C-alpha atoms as a printed R data frame, in Angstrom:
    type eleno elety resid chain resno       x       y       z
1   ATOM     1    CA   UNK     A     1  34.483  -0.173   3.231
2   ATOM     2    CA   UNK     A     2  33.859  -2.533   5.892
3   ATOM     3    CA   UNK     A     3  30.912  -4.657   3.451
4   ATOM     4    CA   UNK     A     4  30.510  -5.732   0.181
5   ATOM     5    CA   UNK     A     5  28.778  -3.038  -2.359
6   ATOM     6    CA   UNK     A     6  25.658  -5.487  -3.926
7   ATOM     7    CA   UNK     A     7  24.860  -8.080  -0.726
8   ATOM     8    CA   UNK     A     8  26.858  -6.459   2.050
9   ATOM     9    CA   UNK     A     9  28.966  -9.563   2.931
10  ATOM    10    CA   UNK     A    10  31.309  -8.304   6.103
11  ATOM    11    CA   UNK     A    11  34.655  -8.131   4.644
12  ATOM    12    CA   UNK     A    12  37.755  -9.984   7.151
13  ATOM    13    CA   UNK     A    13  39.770  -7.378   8.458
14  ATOM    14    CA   UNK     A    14  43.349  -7.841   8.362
15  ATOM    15    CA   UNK     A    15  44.562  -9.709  11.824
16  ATOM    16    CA   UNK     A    16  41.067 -10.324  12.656
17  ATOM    17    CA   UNK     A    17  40.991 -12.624  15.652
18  ATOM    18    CA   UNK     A    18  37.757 -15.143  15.307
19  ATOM    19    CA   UNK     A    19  36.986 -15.321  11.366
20  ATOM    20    CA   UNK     A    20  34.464 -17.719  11.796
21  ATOM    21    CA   UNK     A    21  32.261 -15.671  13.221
22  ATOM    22    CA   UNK     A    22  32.568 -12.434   9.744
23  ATOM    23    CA   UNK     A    23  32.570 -16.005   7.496
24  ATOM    24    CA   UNK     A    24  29.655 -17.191   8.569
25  ATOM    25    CA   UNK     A    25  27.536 -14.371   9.263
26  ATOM    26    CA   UNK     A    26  28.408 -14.306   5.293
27  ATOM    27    CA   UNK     A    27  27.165 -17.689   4.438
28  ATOM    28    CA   UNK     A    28  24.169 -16.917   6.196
29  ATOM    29    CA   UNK     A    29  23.291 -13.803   4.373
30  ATOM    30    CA   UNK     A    30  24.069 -16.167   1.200
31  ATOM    31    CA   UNK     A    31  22.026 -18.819   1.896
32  ATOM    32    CA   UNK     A    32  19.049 -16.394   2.430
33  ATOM    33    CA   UNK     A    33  19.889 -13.964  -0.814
34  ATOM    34    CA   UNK     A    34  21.012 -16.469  -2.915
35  ATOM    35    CA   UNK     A    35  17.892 -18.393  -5.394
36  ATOM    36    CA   UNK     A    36  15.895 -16.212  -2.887
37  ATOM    37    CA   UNK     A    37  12.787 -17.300  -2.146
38  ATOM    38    CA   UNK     A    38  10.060 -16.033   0.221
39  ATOM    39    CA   UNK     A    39   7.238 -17.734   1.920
40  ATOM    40    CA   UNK     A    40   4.933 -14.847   1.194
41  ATOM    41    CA   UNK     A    41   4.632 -11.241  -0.122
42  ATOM    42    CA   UNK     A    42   1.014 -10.302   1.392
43  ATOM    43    CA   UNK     A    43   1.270 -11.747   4.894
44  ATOM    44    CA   UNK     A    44   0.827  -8.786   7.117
45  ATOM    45    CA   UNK     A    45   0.790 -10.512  10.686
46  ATOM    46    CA   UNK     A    46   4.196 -11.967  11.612
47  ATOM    47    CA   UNK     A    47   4.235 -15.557  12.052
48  ATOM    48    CA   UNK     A    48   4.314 -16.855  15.605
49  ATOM    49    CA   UNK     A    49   6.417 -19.936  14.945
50  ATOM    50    CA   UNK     A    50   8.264 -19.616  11.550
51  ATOM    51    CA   UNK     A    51  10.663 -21.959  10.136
52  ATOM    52    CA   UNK     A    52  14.300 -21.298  10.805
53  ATOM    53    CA   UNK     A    53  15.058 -19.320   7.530
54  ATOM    54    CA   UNK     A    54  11.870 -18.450   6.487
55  ATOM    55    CA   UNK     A    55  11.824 -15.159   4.455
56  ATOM    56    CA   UNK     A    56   8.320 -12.991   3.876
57  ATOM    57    CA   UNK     A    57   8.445  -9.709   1.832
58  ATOM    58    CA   UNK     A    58   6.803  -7.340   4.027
59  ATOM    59    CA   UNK     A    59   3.605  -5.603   2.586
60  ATOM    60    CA   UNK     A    60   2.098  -2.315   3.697
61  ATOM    61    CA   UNK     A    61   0.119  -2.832   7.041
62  ATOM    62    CA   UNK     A    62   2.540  -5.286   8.684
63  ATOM    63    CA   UNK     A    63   2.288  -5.940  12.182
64  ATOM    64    CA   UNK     A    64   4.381  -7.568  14.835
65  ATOM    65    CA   UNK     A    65   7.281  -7.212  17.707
66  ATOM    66    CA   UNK     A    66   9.694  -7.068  15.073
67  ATOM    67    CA   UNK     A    67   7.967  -6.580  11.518
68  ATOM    68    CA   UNK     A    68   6.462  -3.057  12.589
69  ATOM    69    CA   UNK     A    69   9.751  -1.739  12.857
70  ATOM    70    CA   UNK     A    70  10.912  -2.875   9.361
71  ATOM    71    CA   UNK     A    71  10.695  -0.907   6.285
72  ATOM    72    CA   UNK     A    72   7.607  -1.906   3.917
73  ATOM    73    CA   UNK     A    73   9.188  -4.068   0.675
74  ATOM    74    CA   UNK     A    74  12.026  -5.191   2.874
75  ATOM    75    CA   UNK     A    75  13.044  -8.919   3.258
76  ATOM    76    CA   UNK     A    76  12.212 -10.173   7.071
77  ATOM    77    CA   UNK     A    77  14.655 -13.205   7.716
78  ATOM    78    CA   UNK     A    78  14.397 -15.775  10.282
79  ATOM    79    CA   UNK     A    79  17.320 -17.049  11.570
80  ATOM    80    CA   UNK     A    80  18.692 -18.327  14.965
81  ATOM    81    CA   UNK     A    81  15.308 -17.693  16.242
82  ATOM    82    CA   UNK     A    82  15.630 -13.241  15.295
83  ATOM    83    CA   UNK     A    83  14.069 -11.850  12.651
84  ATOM    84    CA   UNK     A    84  17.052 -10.189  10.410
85  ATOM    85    CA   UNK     A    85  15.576  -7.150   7.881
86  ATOM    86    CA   UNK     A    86  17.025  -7.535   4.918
87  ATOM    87    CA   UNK     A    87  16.954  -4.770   2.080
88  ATOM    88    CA   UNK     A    88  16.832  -5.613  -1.698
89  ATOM    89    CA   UNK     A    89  17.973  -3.868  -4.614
90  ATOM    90    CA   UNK     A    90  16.325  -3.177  -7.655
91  ATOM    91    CA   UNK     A    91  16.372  -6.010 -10.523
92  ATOM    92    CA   UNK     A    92  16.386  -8.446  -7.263
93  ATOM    93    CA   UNK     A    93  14.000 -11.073  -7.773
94  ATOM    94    CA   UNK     A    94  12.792 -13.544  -5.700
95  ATOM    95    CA   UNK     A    95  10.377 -16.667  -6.245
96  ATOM    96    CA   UNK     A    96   7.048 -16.460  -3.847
97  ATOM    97    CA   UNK     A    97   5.857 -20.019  -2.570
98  ATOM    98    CA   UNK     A    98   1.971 -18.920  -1.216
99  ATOM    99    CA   UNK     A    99   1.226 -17.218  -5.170
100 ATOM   100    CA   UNK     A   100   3.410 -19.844  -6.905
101 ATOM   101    CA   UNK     A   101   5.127 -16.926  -8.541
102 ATOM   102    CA   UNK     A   102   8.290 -14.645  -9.372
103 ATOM   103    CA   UNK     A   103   8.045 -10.817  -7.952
104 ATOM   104    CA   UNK     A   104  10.831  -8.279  -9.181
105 ATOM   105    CA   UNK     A   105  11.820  -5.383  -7.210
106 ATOM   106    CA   UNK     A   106  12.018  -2.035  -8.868
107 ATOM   107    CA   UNK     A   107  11.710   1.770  -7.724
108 ATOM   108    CA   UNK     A   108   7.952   0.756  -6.981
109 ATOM   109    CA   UNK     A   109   8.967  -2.080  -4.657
110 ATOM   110    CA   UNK     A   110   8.078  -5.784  -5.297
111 ATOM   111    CA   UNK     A   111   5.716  -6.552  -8.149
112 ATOM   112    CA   UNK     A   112   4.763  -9.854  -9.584
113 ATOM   113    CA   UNK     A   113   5.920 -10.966 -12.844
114 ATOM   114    CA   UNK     A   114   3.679 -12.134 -15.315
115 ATOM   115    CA   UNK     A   115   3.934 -15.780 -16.259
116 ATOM   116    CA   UNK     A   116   5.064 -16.866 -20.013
117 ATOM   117    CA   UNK     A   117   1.216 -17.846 -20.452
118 ATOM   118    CA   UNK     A   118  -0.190 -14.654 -18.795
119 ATOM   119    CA   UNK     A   119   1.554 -12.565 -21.509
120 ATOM   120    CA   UNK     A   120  -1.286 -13.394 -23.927
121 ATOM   121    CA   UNK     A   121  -1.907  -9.526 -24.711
122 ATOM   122    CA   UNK     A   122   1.029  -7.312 -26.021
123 ATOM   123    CA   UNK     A   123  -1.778  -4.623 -27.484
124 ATOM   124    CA   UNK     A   124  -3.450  -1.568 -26.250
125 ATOM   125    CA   UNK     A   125  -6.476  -0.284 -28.080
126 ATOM   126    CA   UNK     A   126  -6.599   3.041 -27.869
127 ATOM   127    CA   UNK     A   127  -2.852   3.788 -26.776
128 ATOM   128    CA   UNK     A   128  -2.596   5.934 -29.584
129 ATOM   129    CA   UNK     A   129  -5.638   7.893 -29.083
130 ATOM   130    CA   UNK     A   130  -7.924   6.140 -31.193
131 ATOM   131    CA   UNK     A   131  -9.705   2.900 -30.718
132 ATOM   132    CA   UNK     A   132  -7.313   0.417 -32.577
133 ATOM   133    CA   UNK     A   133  -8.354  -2.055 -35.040
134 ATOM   134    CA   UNK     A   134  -7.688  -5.672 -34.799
135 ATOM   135    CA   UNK     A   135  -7.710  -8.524 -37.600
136 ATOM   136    CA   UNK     A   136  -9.429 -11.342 -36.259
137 ATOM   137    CA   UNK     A   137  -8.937 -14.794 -38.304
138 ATOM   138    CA   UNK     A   138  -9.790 -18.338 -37.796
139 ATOM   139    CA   UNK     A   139  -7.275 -21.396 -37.995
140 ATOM   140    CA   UNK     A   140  -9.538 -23.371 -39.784
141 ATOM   141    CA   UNK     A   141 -10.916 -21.424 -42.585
142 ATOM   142    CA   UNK     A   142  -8.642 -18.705 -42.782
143 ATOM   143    CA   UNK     A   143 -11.417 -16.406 -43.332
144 ATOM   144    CA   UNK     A   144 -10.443 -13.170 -42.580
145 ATOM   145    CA   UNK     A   145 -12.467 -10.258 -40.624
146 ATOM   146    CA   UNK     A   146 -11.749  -6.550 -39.019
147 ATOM   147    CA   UNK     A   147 -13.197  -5.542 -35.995
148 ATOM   148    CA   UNK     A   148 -13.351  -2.969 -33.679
149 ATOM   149    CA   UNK     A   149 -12.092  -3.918 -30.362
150 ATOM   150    CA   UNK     A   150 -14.212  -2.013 -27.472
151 ATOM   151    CA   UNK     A   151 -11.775  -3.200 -25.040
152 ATOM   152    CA   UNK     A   152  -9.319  -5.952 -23.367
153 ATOM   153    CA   UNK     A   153  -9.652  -6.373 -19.611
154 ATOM   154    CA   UNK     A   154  -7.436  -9.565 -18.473
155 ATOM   155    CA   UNK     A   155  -8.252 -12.392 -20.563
156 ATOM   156    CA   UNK     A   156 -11.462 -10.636 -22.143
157 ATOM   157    CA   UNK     A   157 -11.613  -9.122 -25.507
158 ATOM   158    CA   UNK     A   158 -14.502  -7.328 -26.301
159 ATOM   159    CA   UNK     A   159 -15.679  -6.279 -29.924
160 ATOM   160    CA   UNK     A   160 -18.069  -3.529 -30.584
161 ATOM   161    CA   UNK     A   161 -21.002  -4.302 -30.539
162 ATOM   162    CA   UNK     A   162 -21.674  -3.306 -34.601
163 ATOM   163    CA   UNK     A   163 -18.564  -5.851 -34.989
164 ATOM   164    CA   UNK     A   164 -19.715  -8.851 -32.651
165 ATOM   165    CA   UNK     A   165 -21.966 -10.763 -35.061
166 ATOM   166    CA   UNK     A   166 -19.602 -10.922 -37.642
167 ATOM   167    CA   UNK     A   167 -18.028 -13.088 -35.449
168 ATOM   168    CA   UNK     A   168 -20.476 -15.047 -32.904
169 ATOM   169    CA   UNK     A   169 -22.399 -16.306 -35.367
170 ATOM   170    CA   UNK     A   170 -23.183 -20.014 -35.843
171 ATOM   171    CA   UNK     A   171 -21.484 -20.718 -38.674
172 ATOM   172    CA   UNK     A   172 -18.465 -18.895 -37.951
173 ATOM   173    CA   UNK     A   173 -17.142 -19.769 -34.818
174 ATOM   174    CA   UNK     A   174 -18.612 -23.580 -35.659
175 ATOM   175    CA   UNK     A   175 -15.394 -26.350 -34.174
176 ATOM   176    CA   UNK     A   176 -13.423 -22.705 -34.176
177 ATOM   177    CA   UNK     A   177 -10.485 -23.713 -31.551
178 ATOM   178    CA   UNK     A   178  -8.010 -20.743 -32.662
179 ATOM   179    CA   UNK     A   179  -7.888 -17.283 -33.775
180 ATOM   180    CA   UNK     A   180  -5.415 -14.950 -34.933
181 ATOM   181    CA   UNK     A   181  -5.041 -11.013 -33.464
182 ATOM   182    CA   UNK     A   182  -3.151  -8.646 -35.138
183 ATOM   183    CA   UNK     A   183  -2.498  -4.791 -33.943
184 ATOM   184    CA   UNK     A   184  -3.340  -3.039 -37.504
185 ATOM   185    CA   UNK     A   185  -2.131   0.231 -35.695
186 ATOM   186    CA   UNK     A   186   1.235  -0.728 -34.448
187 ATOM   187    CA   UNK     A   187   4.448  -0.808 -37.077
188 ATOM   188    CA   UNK     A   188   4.767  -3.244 -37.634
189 ATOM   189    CA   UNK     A   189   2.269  -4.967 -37.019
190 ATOM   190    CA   UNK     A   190   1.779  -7.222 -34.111
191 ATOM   191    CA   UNK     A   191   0.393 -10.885 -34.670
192 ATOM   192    CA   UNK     A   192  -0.422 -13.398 -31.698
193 ATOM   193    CA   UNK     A   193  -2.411 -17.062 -31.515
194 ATOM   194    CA   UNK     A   194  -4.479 -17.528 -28.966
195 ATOM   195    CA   UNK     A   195  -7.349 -20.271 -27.979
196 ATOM   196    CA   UNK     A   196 -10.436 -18.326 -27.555
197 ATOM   197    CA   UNK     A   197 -14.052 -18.974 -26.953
198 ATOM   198    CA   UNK     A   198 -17.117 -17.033 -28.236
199 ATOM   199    CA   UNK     A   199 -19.799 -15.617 -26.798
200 ATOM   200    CA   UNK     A   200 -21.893 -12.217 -25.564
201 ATOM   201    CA   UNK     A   201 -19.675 -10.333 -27.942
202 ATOM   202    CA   UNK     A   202 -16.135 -11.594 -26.390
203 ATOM   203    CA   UNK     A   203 -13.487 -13.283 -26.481
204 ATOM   204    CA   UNK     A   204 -12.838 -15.646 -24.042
205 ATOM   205    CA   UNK     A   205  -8.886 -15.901 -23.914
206 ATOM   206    CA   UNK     A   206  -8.348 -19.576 -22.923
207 ATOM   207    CA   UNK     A   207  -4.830 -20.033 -23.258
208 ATOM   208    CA   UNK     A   208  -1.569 -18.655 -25.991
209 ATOM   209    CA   UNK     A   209  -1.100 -21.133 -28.870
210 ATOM   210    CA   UNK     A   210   2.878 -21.950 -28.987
C-alpha cells in the first residue's frame, strides 16, 4: 500500500531520494481535507479565477475544462493553479461558505444538515397510518386542547379545519407567545416548545423555545 487507507496521504518509501516532494504533496492534501470547507455546493460553472485553495463540491450539471471530467459529489481543489478532484468518504463533512451551512456526505452524496434551530419538528402525522393527534397548550394559561393536525410542511402546522377555532380565537391566542406540541401517538410521547403565531388555521413556527 503505497497511500494511506482514510485520506490517501503518499506513504515515504524506504530510500526515497527527494521526501519533500511525498511530504508535502501530504500537507497539501491536509490543509484542503482537514476543517474542510468549500466555497460552494451548487456552483455548476467552474470559476475562471479561483482562489488558490478554493474547494467547490461539484453538483450535477457541472461544466468546465476540468470540472466536466470530475465525478458529481466529488471535491474540486485548487491548488498551484490545477484543479485536483478530490473524493470524500461517507460521514465526511464539510462546512459550505455561499449557504452558511454544514453538508454531510452519505451513500446519497452531499446533503445539508439541518441547523440546531431548523430541527423544530421531530413528528410525522400520519407515519403510522393514521392522522396523529397533537396536544396543543399555551404557556400562559396552561389551558389544554387536542387537535387534529392536517399537516406540517416546513415551519407550518396546520390543524383541521373542525380543530382550528378552538385555537384562533380571540381570546385564546390573546399575548399567546408559546405553545406546547406533543406526539399523543408516539411512546412515549414526544413534547417540544416552540414560538408560534396564529392565524388561517396554522401555526406559524417562529423559532424553538430553549
Amino acid at each position: 500500500m503505497s497511500d494511506t487507507s482514510r485520506l490517501a496521504l503518499p506513504y515515504l518509501a524506504a530510500g526515497q531520494a527527494q521526501k519533500h516532494v511525498t511530504v508535502n504533496e501530504s500537507l497539501r492534501r491536509l490543509d484542503a481535507l482537514v476543517q474542510l470547507s468549500a466555497v460552494s455546493a451548487t456552483t455548476t460553472t467552474q470559476p475562471g479565477a479561483p482562489n488558490d485553495g478554493d474547494i467547490y463540491l461539484l453538483p450535477g450539471g457541472k461544466t468546465g475544462a476540468a470540472w466536466s471530467a470530475m465525478a458529481e459529489d466529488a471535491l474540486a481543489y485548487y491548488r498551484d493553479g490545477v484543479w485536483e478532484e478530490l473524493t470524500p468518504k461517507p460521514g465526511w463533512r464539510c462546512y459550505v461558505q455561499d449557504a452558511d451551512a454544514f453538508y454531510a456526505h452519505g451513500a446519497g452524496g452531499w446533503r445539508r444538515m439541518a441547523a440546531p434551530e431548523e430541527r423544530r419538528f421531530i413528528f410525522t402525522p400520519g407515519g403510522d397510518g393514521v392522522v396523529s393527534i397533537y396536544r396543543i397548550d399555551t404557556s400562559r394559561v396552561q389551558n389544554p386542547r387536542t387537535a387534529t393536525i392536517a399537516g406540517i410542511a416546513g415551519d407550518i402546522v396546520t390543524l383541521s379545519t373542525g380543530d382550528a377555532g378552538l385555537f384562533f380565537n380571540q381570546s385564546f391566542m390573546a399575548g399567546v407567545s408559546y405553545v406546547r406540541i406533543w406526539n399523543t401517538s408516539k411512546t412515549p410521547n414526544q413534547p417540544a416548545w416552540v414560538r408560534a403565531s396564529g392565524g388561517a388555521d396554522q401555526l406559524t413556527v417562529v423559532d424553538a423555545a430553549a
